[in-house]
Amino acid sequence: MRGPNTKAFQQGFLKNMILSLQACSEFCISSSASGGAAMMSLQQRKYAIKSSADIAMATARGRGARWPQAVLASSSSPSRRLSKPSSSPGKKKNTRVCKKIVRRCLHTWRRSRGGTGGASSLARTRTAMICSREIARRLVRKRTKVLRKMIPGGELLDEISLLHEAVDYVAHLHAQVDVLRRISNAVQRG
Amino acid sequence: MDMNESGEKGMEGNASSGAAGIPVEWQTQFSAAAFSCAPPPQQQQQVPMMDSAFASAGLWASTSQAMALSDVGAMSAARGGGGFLAPVPGFLPQGLGHFPVDSGFIERAARASCFGGGGVMGATAGFRATDHQPMNNAFSGSSEALLDHQRKDGNEKGEPELGRNGHDGVLSSEAAGGDCSSKGTSDSKKRRRPNEVMGGDQVQSSNLPANSANESVHSKDKGEESSPATTTGPGKSKGKGAKETSESQKEDYIHVRARRGQATNSHSLAERLRREKISERMKLLQDLVPGCSKVTGKAVMLDEIINYVQSLQRQVEFLSMKLATVNPRLDLNIEGLLSKDLLRFPGVPSSSLGFSPEMMHPQLQLSQPGLIQGGAAGMANPDVFRRIMQAQLSAKDGSQMSHALNGGSFSDVAQMAYPSLGSQDLSIRPSQDGFQM
């Protein structure tokens, strides 16, 4: 029953999703009852469904990973988004600097590659290797940053547990997509 | 025989003096043993006898493999050599009978097993090509088992050689044995041990992150770097001989063994361990992400993972949009949905599906006890769902009505959500509402 592809997880997920959607519809009804007919727009509904799916997945996950906590925390207090824009200028600068360095590396590498003919091939390959290694390292770092953003709660983790969480999260996302697809097919049919 | 006696005396002397000079004597001991056991030809030259010595050593090793592995370890030590020298002349002509099991030998073998195991392995390596794999595994397993038993001795073991060349293997084993012996008498230090088997249990190794917080790395400062460059390069010393693989004994420290020819700084060991953990996780991810079997390298793998996660998240958005278009009121026609959907899950009886939604409100049927223990993730009350959904929707809307309804800040919701879990009376009831797990 541990894996996310088991029937138990999917049933639990389904149950939770129904609960949350019910809560959502009750909220809708109550809000409309007090202030008149306020139908939710498509965007609102979509957002409600998506968040209820995320919450359902997080709660059905049980213990054993960090991302459910982050999902629930972010869903309970969505006002955290204000802090994000402040950090982006700094990040842009870093990425710009990184790009410059990478470009310079590539330039020197290409120049060294195309410049001297046969002599000092060893030095050339060494600089080429060094440059490519640094480039690879930078790429890895960049992508790790992106992955951190995408996985809920990934900002705090180190590389190893980040990959661990990524494995877990990917498996559960897969199951979530599966259940949602089934729901939508069932709703479409009847 | 003279050689035998002198050999024995030499060996006793060596054994008593400790591990210091043994590998130097190793060849002579073997030669002495062979001398004593080579039945009919009384060979006087050293060189051709060494071949037979090592061949016979290989024969001994191969037969001992049938016995307990600890015997092998015992045999591999110098003391053990002295021990079986005596019965050898009697046994060998009968075709390598059993060697006496002596726990004392085992202990001494454990102390000297770094070069002992390596020595025997190196000695037998070149001459028993077919027996390589099982023997090396046996030796490594035995030496490591012995080390596990004898961890209290605290001797830092050098790497056992998996030398595969013939004479070069012998030479390297001797040399490294010499290094090991010099360090074998150093003070006891903690070793790091990874809880992973090379090319094996990845599930168990996933428990590592919990342990790694506690681990402390401590290793020798003196070089294994100083070990002479031999033909057995670092590429060969991989696999089981390089790490202790017993996971049953979990300690605070994770023990790792430095590979041959690689630096044994604490930093580099930690680096290497970390790198291996990362690569192992990458392998797991490779299996999970479709179409990544051929990809090697961290950067490309990470790219694929990012793309896959993005695509999955986009799929979730798309499906939720689709669901939002289909039902305008978010009611989801629960019974109909469940009757169609759950019937596809095998083993769910249709008769139990006749329930009303109100039944689900009072209790949440939890089938996973883990949910109860889980702090944040175990949500038992529909009220919590309600609060969270209210928080979500009102945050999105930003309408005044929602504020009036909520009457509180969103952080309160979060605080309310989590403490309520502890106070919940969670009961696991047999499926009343048809959810069978």
CSV table of C-alpha atoms in Angstrom, one decimal, chain A residues 12-24 26-27 51-60 72, chain B residues 364 377-393 413 417 420:
chain,number,residue,atom,x,y,z
A,12,GLY,CA,-7.6,7.6,-0.7
A,13,PHE,CA,-6.8,10.3,-3.2
A,14,LEU,CA,-10.3,10.1,-4.7
A,15,LYS,CA,-11.9,10.3,-1.3
A,16,ASN,CA,-10.0,13.3,-0.2
A,17,MET,CA,-10.6,15.1,-3.5
A,18,ILE,CA,-14.3,14.6,-3.1
A,19,LEU,CA,-14.2,15.9,0.4
A,20,SER,CA,-12.4,19.0,-0.6
A,21,LEU,CA,-14.6,19.6,-3.5
A,22,GLN,CA,-17.6,19.3,-1.3
A,23,ALA,CA,-16.1,21.8,1.1
A,24,CYS,CA,-15.5,24.0,-1.8
A,26,GLU,CA,-20.4,24.3,0.3
A,27,PHE,CA,-18.4,27.4,0.5
A,51,SER,CA,-5.9,22.8,-5.4
A,52,SER,CA,-8.2,20.2,-4.1
A,53,ALA,CA,-6.4,17.6,-6.2
A,54,ASP,CA,-3.1,18.8,-4.8
A,55,ILE,CA,-4.3,18.7,-1.3
A,56,ALA,CA,-5.9,15.4,-1.8
A,57,MET,CA,-2.7,14.0,-3.1
A,58,ALA,CA,-0.7,15.5,-0.3
A,59,THR,CA,-3.0,14.1,2.4
A,60,ALA,CA,-3.3,10.7,0.8
A,72,LEU,CA,-0.4,21.9,2.6
B,364,LEU,CA,-13.0,9.7,7.7
B,377,ALA,CA,-0.3,14.8,6.4
B,378,GLY,CA,-2.9,13.0,8.3
B,379,MET,CA,-6.0,15.0,7.9
B,380,ALA,CA,-9.0,13.4,9.5
B,381,ASN,CA,-11.6,16.0,9.6
B,382,PRO,CA,-13.6,17.3,6.7
B,383,ASP,CA,-13.7,20.6,8.6
B,384,VAL,CA,-10.0,20.9,7.9
B,385,PHE,CA,-10.6,20.5,4.3
B,386,ARG,CA,-13.3,23.1,4.5
B,387,ARG,CA,-11.1,25.5,6.1
B,388,ILE,CA,-8.3,25.0,3.7
B,389,MET,CA,-10.6,25.3,0.7
B,390,GLN,CA,-12.0,28.4,2.1
B,391,ALA,CA,-8.6,29.8,2.5
B,392,GLN,CA,-7.7,28.9,-1.0
B,393,LEU,CA,-10.7,30.3,-2.6
B,413,VAL,CA,-5.9,28.2,9.5
B,417,ALA,CA,-5.1,22.5,10.7
B,420,SER,CA,-6.3,19.4,15.2
